[in-house]
Each structure stands twice: as structure tokens, then as C-alpha cells.
N, CA, C and O atoms as a printed pandas DataFrame, in Angstrom:
     atom_number atom_name residue_name chain_id  residue_number  x_coord  y_coord  z_coord
0              1         N          UNK        A               1  -62.922   14.836 -104.199
1              2        CA          UNK        A               1  -62.326   15.556 -103.121
2              3         C          UNK        A               1  -60.832   15.622 -103.343
3              4         O          UNK        A               1  -60.190   14.622 -103.663
4              5         N          UNK        A               2  -60.300   16.781 -103.175
5              6        CA          UNK        A               2  -58.859   16.917 -103.329
6              7         C          UNK        A               2  -58.212   16.920 -101.949
7              8         O          UNK        A               2  -58.765   17.422 -100.971
8              9         N          UNK        A               3  -57.010   16.333 -101.915
9             10        CA          UNK        A               3  -56.272   16.279 -100.650
10            11         C          UNK        A               3  -55.466   17.552 -100.497
11            12         O          UNK        A               3  -54.715   17.937 -101.392
12            13         N          UNK        A               4  -55.626   18.191  -99.374
13            14        CA          UNK        A               4  -54.850   19.381  -99.077
14            15         C          UNK        A               4  -53.941   19.042  -97.911
15            16         O          UNK        A               4  -54.402   18.602  -96.858
16            17         N          UNK        A               5  -52.646   19.250  -98.106
17            18        CA          UNK        A               5  -51.681   18.944  -97.053
18            19         C          UNK        A               5  -51.704   20.051  -96.013
19            20         O          UNK        A               5  -51.644   21.238  -96.332
20            21         N          UNK        A               6  -51.791   19.630  -94.778
21            22        CA          UNK        A               6  -51.744   20.599  -93.695
22            23         C          UNK        A               6  -50.295   21.030  -93.487
23            24         O          UNK        A               6  -49.381   20.267  -93.798
24            25         N          UNK        A               7  -50.068   22.222  -92.975
25            26        CA          UNK        A               7  -48.696   22.698  -92.800
26            27         C          UNK        A               7  -47.895   21.843  -91.804
27            28         O          UNK        A               7  -46.677   21.727  -91.936
28            29         N          UNK        A               8  -48.567   21.246  -90.813
29            30        CA          UNK        A               8  -47.858   20.445  -89.813
30            31         C          UNK        A               8  -47.493   19.064  -90.332
31            32         O          UNK        A               8  -46.475   18.497  -89.934
32            33         N          UNK        A               9  -48.304   18.531  -91.201
33            34        CA          UNK        A               9  -48.100   17.167  -91.664
34            35         C          UNK        A               9  -47.512   17.165  -93.061
35            36         O          UNK        A               9  -47.917   17.959  -93.911
36            37         N          UNK        A              10  -46.554   16.273  -93.305
37            38        CA          UNK        A              10  -46.012   16.196  -94.664
38            39         C          UNK        A              10  -47.027   15.559  -95.600
39            40         O          UNK        A              10  -47.923   14.832  -95.171
40            41         N          UNK        A              11  -46.872   15.840  -96.851
41            42        CA          UNK        A              11  -47.749   15.242  -97.847
42            43         C          UNK        A              11  -47.462   13.759  -97.919
43            44         O          UNK        A              11  -46.435   13.291  -97.427
44            45         N          UNK        A              12  -48.371   13.022  -98.532
45            46        CA          UNK        A              12  -48.188   11.582  -98.651
46            47         C          UNK        A              12  -46.859   11.298  -99.324
47            48         O          UNK        A              12  -46.451   11.978 -100.266
48            49         N          UNK        A              13  -46.188   10.258  -98.804
49            50        CA          UNK        A              13  -44.857    9.962  -99.345
50            51         C          UNK        A              13  -44.981    9.420 -100.760
51            52         O          UNK        A              13  -45.855    8.610 -101.070
52            53         N          UNK        A              14  -44.118    9.874 -101.565
53            54        CA          UNK        A              14  -44.060    9.427 -102.941
54            55         C          UNK        A              14  -42.617    9.454 -103.379
55            56         O          UNK        A              14  -41.730    9.677 -102.555
56            57         N          UNK        A              15  -42.365    9.240 -104.623
57            58        CA          UNK        A              15  -40.984    9.224 -105.091
58            59         C          UNK        A              15  -40.294   10.573 -104.957
59            60         O          UNK        A              15  -39.067   10.631 -104.876
60            61         N          UNK        A              16  -41.059   11.657 -104.932
61            62        CA          UNK        A              16  -40.426   12.965 -104.856
62            63         C          UNK        A              16  -40.104   13.407 -103.425
63            64         O          UNK        A              16  -39.388   14.393 -103.245
64            65         N          UNK        A              17  -40.610   12.709 -102.403
65            66        CA          UNK        A              17  -40.310   13.105 -101.021
66            67         C          UNK        A              17  -39.017   12.453 -100.563
67            68         O          UNK        A              17  -38.689   11.332 -100.952
68            69         N          UNK        A              18  -38.286   13.190  -99.721
69            70        CA          UNK        A              18  -37.011   12.685  -99.220
70            71         C          UNK        A              18  -37.227   12.015  -97.873
71            72         O          UNK        A              18  -37.998   12.497  -97.044
72            73         N          UNK        A              19  -36.551   10.919  -97.668
73            74        CA          UNK        A              19  -36.586   10.242  -96.382
74            75         C          UNK        A              19  -35.338   10.652  -95.606
75            76         O          UNK        A              19  -34.271   10.840  -96.191
76            77         N          UNK        A              20  -35.473   10.789  -94.298
77            78        CA          UNK        A              20  -34.300   11.190  -93.519
78            79         C          UNK        A              20  -33.209   10.124  -93.603
79            80         O          UNK        A              20  -33.480    8.924  -93.642
80            81         N          UNK        A              21  -31.981   10.602  -93.627
81            82        CA          UNK        A              21  -30.849    9.682  -93.703
82            83         C          UNK        A              21  -30.720    8.943  -92.377
83            84         O          UNK        A              21  -30.971    9.500  -91.308
84            85         N          UNK        A              22  -30.329    7.698  -92.471
85            86        CA          UNK        A              22  -30.154    6.898  -91.257
86            87         C          UNK        A              22  -28.985    7.464  -90.459
87            88         O          UNK        A              22  -27.904    7.706  -90.995
88            89         N          UNK        A              23  -29.226    7.672  -89.158
89            90        CA          UNK        A              23  -28.173    8.230  -88.323
90            91         C          UNK        A              23  -27.135    7.155  -88.029
91            92         O          UNK        A              23  -27.470    6.003  -87.753
92            93         N          UNK        A              24  -25.889    7.548  -88.091
93            94        CA          UNK        A              24  -24.831    6.597  -87.766
94            95         C          UNK        A              24  -24.644    6.590  -86.258
95            96         O          UNK        A              24  -24.693    7.646  -85.628
96            97         N          UNK        A              25  -24.429    5.415  -85.665
97            98        CA          UNK        A              25  -24.241    5.361  -84.219
98            99         C          UNK        A              25  -22.930    6.039  -83.832
99           100         O          UNK        A              25  -21.990    6.080  -84.625
100          101         N          UNK        A              26  -22.871    6.569  -82.618
101          102        CA          UNK        A              26  -21.625    7.210  -82.194
102          103         C          UNK        A              26  -20.505    6.178  -82.127
103          104         O          UNK        A              26  -20.760    5.005  -81.854
104          105         N          UNK        A              27  -19.283    6.600  -82.372
105          106        CA          UNK        A              27  -18.177    5.633  -82.356
106          107         C          UNK        A              27  -17.974    5.074  -80.959
107          108         O          UNK        A              27  -18.096    5.803  -79.974
108          109         N          UNK        A              28  -17.667    3.789  -80.866
109          110        CA          UNK        A              28  -17.426    3.143  -79.582
110          111         C          UNK        A              28  -16.027    3.493  -79.099
111          112         O          UNK        A              28  -15.101    3.680  -79.889
112          113         N          UNK        A              29  -15.903    3.575  -77.797
113          114        CA          UNK        A              29  -14.584    3.817  -77.229
114          115         C          UNK        A              29  -13.760    2.559  -77.393
115          116         O          UNK        A              29  -14.294    1.453  -77.476
116          117         N          UNK        A              30  -12.479    2.741  -77.437
117          118        CA          UNK        A              30  -11.623    1.590  -77.638
118          119         C          UNK        A              30  -11.679    0.674  -76.419
119          120         O          UNK        A              30  -12.025    1.106  -75.320
120          121         N          UNK        A              31  -11.342   -0.564  -76.624
121          122        CA          UNK        A              31  -11.365   -1.560  -75.559
122          123         C          UNK        A              31  -10.420   -1.170  -74.438
123          124         O          UNK        A              31  -10.748   -1.355  -73.265
124          125         N          UNK        A              32   -9.264   -0.638  -74.770
125          126        CA          UNK        A              32   -8.286   -0.247  -73.758
126          127         C          UNK        A              32   -8.841    0.846  -72.846
127          128         O          UNK        A              32   -8.661    0.789  -71.630
128          129         N          UNK        A              33   -9.513    1.840  -73.427
129          130        CA          UNK        A              33  -10.086    2.915  -72.609
130          131         C          UNK        A              33  -11.195    2.390  -71.715
131          132         O          UNK        A              33  -11.308    2.809  -70.563
132          133         N          UNK        A              34  -12.015    1.480  -72.225
133          134        CA          UNK        A              34  -13.077    0.915  -71.397
134          135         C          UNK        A              34  -12.498    0.088  -70.262
135          136         O          UNK        A              34  -13.011    0.137  -69.144
136          137         N          UNK        A              35  -11.440   -0.671  -70.526
137          138        CA          UNK        A              35  -10.802   -1.458  -69.468
138          139         C          UNK        A              35  -10.147   -0.566  -68.422
139          140         O          UNK        A              35  -10.247   -0.831  -67.224
140          141         N          UNK        A              36   -9.478    0.493  -68.873
141          142        CA          UNK        A              36   -8.861    1.425  -67.935
142          143         C          UNK        A              36   -9.907    2.098  -67.052
143          144         O          UNK        A              36   -9.701    2.261  -65.850
144          145         N          UNK        A              37  -11.009    2.481  -67.644
145          146        CA          UNK        A              37  -12.066    3.137  -66.882
146          147         C          UNK        A              37  -12.675    2.174  -65.858
147          148         O          UNK        A              37  -12.909    2.551  -64.710
148          149         N          UNK        A              38  -12.926    0.951  -66.272
149          150        CA          UNK        A              38  -13.471   -0.039  -65.346
150          151         C          UNK        A              38  -12.506   -0.353  -64.219
151          152         O          UNK        A              38  -12.916   -0.506  -63.069
152          153         N          UNK        A              39  -11.217   -0.449  -64.548
153          154        CA          UNK        A              39  -10.209   -0.713  -63.528
154          155         C          UNK        A              39  -10.123    0.453  -62.552
155          156         O          UNK        A              39  -10.028    0.246  -61.343
156          157         N          UNK        A              40  -10.155    1.661  -63.064
157          158        CA          UNK        A              40  -10.098    2.841  -62.209
158          159         C          UNK        A              40  -11.272    2.871  -61.244
159          160         O          UNK        A              40  -11.086    3.122  -60.053
160          161         N          UNK        A              41  -12.471    2.621  -61.739
161          162        CA          UNK        A              41  -13.646    2.615  -60.861
162          163         C          UNK        A              41  -13.559    1.481  -59.844
163          164         O          UNK        A              41  -13.976    1.648  -58.698
164          165         N          UNK        A              42  -13.029    0.346  -60.243
165          166        CA          UNK        A              42  -12.870   -0.769  -59.308
166          167         C          UNK        A              42  -11.892   -0.441  -58.193
167          168         O          UNK        A              42  -12.156   -0.728  -57.025
168          169         N          UNK        A              43  -10.764    0.161  -58.551
169          170        CA          UNK        A              43   -9.753    0.531  -57.545
170          171         C          UNK        A              43  -10.312    1.601  -56.610
171          172         O          UNK        A              43  -10.119    1.525  -55.397
172          173         N          UNK        A              44  -11.004    2.597  -57.164
173          174        CA          UNK        A              44  -11.586    3.647  -56.324
174          175         C          UNK        A              44  -12.649    3.079  -55.377
175          176         O          UNK        A              44  -12.728    3.481  -54.216
176          177         N          UNK        A              45  -13.451    2.161  -55.865
177          178        CA          UNK        A              45  -14.455    1.524  -55.016
178          179         C          UNK        A              45  -13.809    0.728  -53.889
179          180         O          UNK        A              45  -14.276    0.764  -52.750
180          181         N          UNK        A              46  -12.731    0.008  -54.209
181          182        CA          UNK        A              46  -12.019   -0.763  -53.194
182          183         C          UNK        A              46  -11.406    0.163  -52.146
183          184         O          UNK        A              46  -11.473   -0.127  -50.952
184          185         N          UNK        A              47  -10.807    1.278  -52.582
185          186        CA          UNK        A              47  -10.227    2.226  -51.634
186          187         C          UNK        A              47  -11.290    2.836  -50.721
187          188         O          UNK        A              47  -11.047    3.017  -49.527
188          189         N          UNK        A              48  -12.450    3.149  -51.261
189          190        CA          UNK        A              48  -13.535    3.671  -50.437
190          191         C          UNK        A              48  -13.990    2.637  -49.408
191          192         O          UNK        A              48  -14.297    2.987  -48.268
192          193         N          UNK        A              49  -14.034    1.383  -49.804
193          194        CA          UNK        A              49  -14.405    0.319  -48.880
194          195         C          UNK        A              49  -13.378    0.194  -47.755
195          196         O          UNK        A              49  -13.751    0.079  -46.587
196          197         N          UNK        A              50  -12.095    0.215  -48.097
197          198        CA          UNK        A              50  -11.037    0.118  -47.088
198          199         C          UNK        A              50  -11.093    1.309  -46.136
199          200         O          UNK        A              50  -10.966    1.135  -44.923
200          201         N          UNK        A              51  -11.280    2.513  -46.668
201          202        CA          UNK        A              51  -11.379    3.696  -45.815
202          203         C          UNK        A              51  -12.595    3.631  -44.895
203          204         O          UNK        A              51  -12.526    4.064  -43.745
204          205         N          UNK        A              52  -13.688    3.102  -45.386
205          206        CA          UNK        A              52  -14.887    2.958  -44.558
206          207         C          UNK        A              52  -14.673    1.977  -43.416
207          208         O          UNK        A              52  -15.079    2.241  -42.284
208          209         N          UNK        A              53  -14.040    0.851  -43.707
209          210        CA          UNK        A              53  -13.751   -0.139  -42.656
210          211         C          UNK        A              53  -12.781    0.448  -41.642
211          212         O          UNK        A              53  -12.964    0.274  -40.437
212          213         N          UNK        A              54  -11.761    1.136  -42.112
213          214        CA          UNK        A              54  -10.795    1.759  -41.209
214          215         C          UNK        A              54  -11.472    2.798  -40.316
215          216         O          UNK        A              54  -11.189    2.857  -39.119
216          217         N          UNK        A              55  -12.350    3.605  -40.871
217          218        CA          UNK        A              55  -13.078    4.599  -40.078
218          219         C          UNK        A              55  -13.951    3.907  -39.038
219          220         O          UNK        A              55  -14.075    4.398  -37.916
220          221         N          UNK        A              56  -14.556    2.779  -39.391
221          222        CA          UNK        A              56  -15.373    2.037  -38.438
222          223         C          UNK        A              56  -14.512    1.484  -37.301
223          224         O          UNK        A              56  -14.912    1.537  -36.139
224          225         N          UNK        A              57  -13.327    0.952  -37.634
225          226        CA          UNK        A              57  -12.459    0.360  -36.615
226          227         C          UNK        A              57  -11.979    1.418  -35.629
227          228         O          UNK        A              57  -12.018    1.183  -34.421
228          229         N          UNK        A              58  -11.531    2.567  -36.104
229          230        CA          UNK        A              58  -10.985    3.579  -35.191
230          231         C          UNK        A              58  -12.058    4.466  -34.574
231          232         O          UNK        A              58  -11.783    5.157  -33.593
232          233         N          UNK        A              59  -13.262    4.467  -35.114
233          234        CA          UNK        A              59  -14.277    5.397  -34.644
234          235         C          UNK        A              59  -15.379    4.800  -33.807
235          236         O          UNK        A              59  -16.243    5.535  -33.329
236          237         N          UNK        A              60  -15.384    3.474  -33.608
237          238        CA          UNK        A              60  -16.452    2.859  -32.828
238          239         C          UNK        A              60  -15.878    1.930  -31.767
239          240         O          UNK        A              60  -14.757    1.438  -31.891
240          241         N          UNK        A              61  -16.663    1.703  -30.729
241          242        CA          UNK        A              61  -16.249    0.764  -29.687
242          243         C          UNK        A              61  -16.251   -0.670  -30.219
243          244         O          UNK        A              61  -15.426   -1.485  -29.805
244          245         N          UNK        A              62  -17.151   -0.973  -31.111
245          246        CA          UNK        A              62  -17.145   -2.305  -31.722
246          247         C          UNK        A              62  -15.865   -2.538  -32.524
247          248         O          UNK        A              62  -15.344   -3.653  -32.553
248          249         N          UNK        A              63  -15.366   -1.506  -33.164
249          250        CA          UNK        A              63  -14.092   -1.619  -33.871
250          251         C          UNK        A              63  -12.950   -1.899  -32.915
251          252         O          UNK        A              63  -12.058   -2.690  -33.222
252          253         N          UNK        A              64  -12.971   -1.250  -31.750
253          254        CA          UNK        A              64  -11.948   -1.505  -30.733
254          255         C          UNK        A              64  -12.040   -2.945  -30.227
255          256         O          UNK        A              64  -11.018   -3.587  -29.987
256          257         N          UNK        A              65  -13.252   -3.445  -30.068
257          258        CA          UNK        A              65  -13.421   -4.850  -29.647
258          259         C          UNK        A              65  -12.910   -5.813  -30.720
259          260         O          UNK        A              65  -12.369   -6.872  -30.402
260          261         N          UNK        A              66  -13.080   -5.448  -31.973
261          262        CA          UNK        A              66  -12.534   -6.266  -33.049
262          263         C          UNK        A              66  -11.015   -6.327  -32.953
263          264         O          UNK        A              66  -10.427   -7.396  -33.116
264          265         N          UNK        A              67  -10.376   -5.193  -32.692
265          266        CA          UNK        A              67   -8.922   -5.153  -32.538
266          267         C          UNK        A              67   -8.505   -6.018  -31.349
267          268         O          UNK        A              67   -7.510   -6.738  -31.427
268          269         N          UNK        A              68   -9.261   -5.953  -30.249
269          270        CA          UNK        A              68   -8.970   -6.783  -29.086
270          271         C          UNK        A              68   -9.066   -8.265  -29.444
271          272         O          UNK        A              68   -8.181   -9.044  -29.089
272          273         N          UNK        A              69  -10.117   -8.656  -30.135
273          274        CA          UNK        A              69  -10.287  -10.062  -30.520
274          275         C          UNK        A              69   -9.164  -10.527  -31.442
275          276         O          UNK        A              69   -8.654  -11.638  -31.294
276          277         N          UNK        A              70   -8.778   -9.674  -32.397
277          278        CA          UNK        A              70   -7.691  -10.046  -33.304
278          279         C          UNK        A              70   -6.364  -10.167  -32.565
279          280         O          UNK        A              70   -5.580  -11.073  -32.849
280          281         N          UNK        A              71   -6.101   -9.263  -31.616
281          282        CA          UNK        A              71   -4.861   -9.332  -30.837
282          283         C          UNK        A              71   -4.839  -10.607  -30.002
283          284         O          UNK        A              71   -3.801  -11.261  -29.895
284          285         N          UNK        A              72   -5.966  -10.961  -29.415
285          286        CA          UNK        A              72   -6.024  -12.180  -28.614
286          287         C          UNK        A              72   -5.871  -13.430  -29.485
287          288         O          UNK        A              72   -5.257  -14.412  -29.070
288          289         N          UNK        A              73   -6.427  -13.384  -30.679
289          290        CA          UNK        A              73   -6.356  -14.539  -31.562
290          291         C          UNK        A              73   -4.936  -14.781  -32.075
291          292         O          UNK        A              73   -4.500  -15.930  -32.159
292          293         N          UNK        A              74   -4.208  -13.714  -32.418
293          294        CA          UNK        A              74   -2.891  -13.877  -33.026
294          295         C          UNK        A              74   -1.740  -13.899  -32.024
295          296         O          UNK        A              74   -0.656  -14.384  -32.348
296          297         N          UNK        A              75   -1.953  -13.387  -30.819
297          298        CA          UNK        A              75   -0.883  -13.397  -29.814
298          299         C          UNK        A              75   -1.478  -13.621  -28.421
299          300         O          UNK        A              75   -1.401  -12.734  -27.571
300          301         N          UNK        A              76   -2.064  -14.782  -28.178
301          302        CA          UNK        A              76   -2.745  -14.988  -26.892
302          303         C          UNK        A              76   -1.807  -14.989  -25.683
303          304         O          UNK        A              76   -2.215  -14.600  -24.589
304          305         N          UNK        A              77   -0.540  -15.427  -25.868
305          306        CA          UNK        A              77    0.388  -15.454  -24.736
306          307         C          UNK        A              77    0.975  -14.075  -24.452
307          308         O          UNK        A              77    1.329  -13.778  -23.311
308          309         N          UNK        A              78    1.080  -13.246  -25.459
309          310        CA          UNK        A              78    1.711  -11.939  -25.295
310          311         C          UNK        A              78    0.758  -10.875  -24.774
311          312         O          UNK        A              78    1.166  -10.003  -24.008
312          313         N          UNK        A              79   -0.499  -10.935  -25.178
313          314        CA          UNK        A              79   -1.447   -9.875  -24.853
314          315         C          UNK        A              79   -2.620  -10.468  -24.078
315          316         O          UNK        A              79   -3.279  -11.399  -24.542
316          317         N          UNK        A              80   -2.868   -9.921  -22.901
317          318        CA          UNK        A              80   -4.028  -10.326  -22.106
318          319         C          UNK        A              80   -4.846   -9.080  -21.812
319          320         O          UNK        A              80   -4.401   -8.191  -21.087
320          321         N          UNK        A              81   -6.038   -9.021  -22.376
321          322        CA          UNK        A              81   -6.924   -7.873  -22.196
322          323         C          UNK        A              81   -8.259   -8.414  -21.680
323          324         O          UNK        A              81   -8.870   -9.280  -22.305
324          325         N          UNK        A              82   -8.698   -7.902  -20.548
325          326        CA          UNK        A              82   -9.972   -8.337  -19.971
326          327         C          UNK        A              82  -11.152   -7.586  -20.593
327          328         O          UNK        A              82  -12.191   -8.188  -20.863
328          329         N          UNK        A              83  -11.003   -6.293  -20.819
329          330        CA          UNK        A              83  -12.101   -5.514  -21.360
330          331         C          UNK        A              83  -11.594   -4.240  -22.027
331          332         O          UNK        A              83  -10.472   -3.793  -21.790
332          333         N          UNK        A              84  -12.439   -3.682  -22.852
333          334        CA          UNK        A              84  -12.105   -2.437  -23.541
334          335         C          UNK        A              84  -13.292   -1.496  -23.469
335          336         O          UNK        A              84  -14.444   -1.926  -23.420
336          337         N          UNK        A              85  -12.991   -0.209  -23.462
337          338        CA          UNK        A              85  -14.020    0.836  -23.514
338          339         C          UNK        A              85  -13.495    1.968  -24.382
339          340         O          UNK        A              85  -12.285    2.176  -24.482
340          341         N          UNK        A              86  -14.398    2.690  -25.000
341          342        CA          UNK        A              86  -14.015    3.858  -25.787
342          343         C          UNK        A              86  -13.780    3.549  -27.253
343          344         O          UNK        A              86  -14.261    2.553  -27.794
344          345         N          UNK        A              87  -13.011    4.452  -27.883
345          346        CA          UNK        A              87  -12.707    4.321  -29.310
346          347         C          UNK        A              87  -11.214    4.525  -29.511
347          348         O          UNK        A              87  -10.558    5.189  -28.709
348          349         N          UNK        A              88  -10.691    3.967  -30.560
349          350        CA          UNK        A              88   -9.269    4.135  -30.852
350          351         C          UNK        A              88   -8.923    5.572  -31.230
351          352         O          UNK        A              88   -7.796    6.011  -30.999
352          353         N          UNK        A              89   -9.844    6.294  -31.791
353          354        CA          UNK        A              89   -9.538    7.626  -32.303
354          355         C          UNK        A              89   -9.360    8.656  -31.187
355          356         O          UNK        A              89   -8.593    9.603  -31.359
356          357         N          UNK        A              90  -10.033    8.505  -30.064
357          358        CA          UNK        A              90   -9.856    9.499  -29.007
358          359         C          UNK        A              90   -9.420    8.876  -27.691
359          360         O          UNK        A              90   -8.329    9.185  -27.211
360          361         N          UNK        A              91  -10.219    8.022  -27.095
361          362        CA          UNK        A              91   -9.836    7.397  -25.830
362          363         C          UNK        A              91  -10.192    5.928  -25.872
363          364         O          UNK        A              91  -11.327    5.540  -26.150
364          365         N          UNK        A              92   -9.193    5.133  -25.589
365          366        CA          UNK        A              92   -9.411    3.699  -25.469
366          367         C          UNK        A              92   -8.937    3.285  -24.089
367          368         O          UNK        A              92   -7.809    3.588  -23.699
368          369         N          UNK        A              93   -9.776    2.605  -23.362
369          370        CA          UNK        A              93   -9.417    2.159  -22.013
370          371         C          UNK        A              93   -9.359    0.643  -22.027
371          372         O          UNK        A              93  -10.370   -0.024  -22.250
372          373         N          UNK        A              94   -8.189    0.111  -21.792
373          374        CA          UNK        A              94   -7.974   -1.325  -21.759
374          375         C          UNK        A              94   -7.827   -1.766  -20.315
375          376         O          UNK        A              94   -7.106   -1.129  -19.547
376          377         N          UNK        A              95   -8.494   -2.842  -19.933
377          378        CA          UNK        A              95   -8.349   -3.386  -18.587
378          379         C          UNK        A              95   -7.867   -4.824  -18.686
379          380         O          UNK        A              95   -8.224   -5.565  -19.601
380          381         N          UNK        A              96   -7.048   -5.187  -17.719
381          382        CA          UNK        A              96   -6.585   -6.571  -17.691
382          383         C          UNK        A              96   -5.155   -6.626  -17.635
383          384         O          UNK        A              96   -4.580   -7.714  -17.604
């Protein structure tokens, strides 16, 4: 029986067949660029976190209560607030 190579399959490998060249890996970015990129993402993430907390403080009644608690904690003799209602961003009602 003779072997007939199908068009889809290569013939049996022998000394006359070529093997594909090993692909070289892509060059790595320099350490400085990787550090800069990581630092940039870290700073951007921190800024997003700060903006989110700030939006929570000025946009919710719980944020206003946090401000009241902090004011009472750091200046109890100067500031006396019995209660708060509303939000810092539009209407805040302080009683006391």
C-alpha cells in the first residue's frame, strides 16, 4: 500500500520537511513604564474613591450625620447640634 498525502494534512515529517520557526516573545515593557502605569492607576483609583466618599457625604442624610458626629467629636464646646435633616448638597436643617 502506498501512502498518499491528503491536501489538508502534511506528509510525514522527514529531513526534507521544514518545521516552523519558534516565535520570539514580544518585548517586555521597561520597568519604569510598568511602574509609571501602576502608579497612575493607583492614583486614579484613589481619586475615584475620594470622589465617591465626598459624593456620599454631601448627597445623603447619613453623610450629614457623619459631619455632625465629626463636628461634635472635634469641637464639643463650640458646636451643639441636637439633630439634622436633609442633605448638604441642597437643604440641611440643623436643630439645637
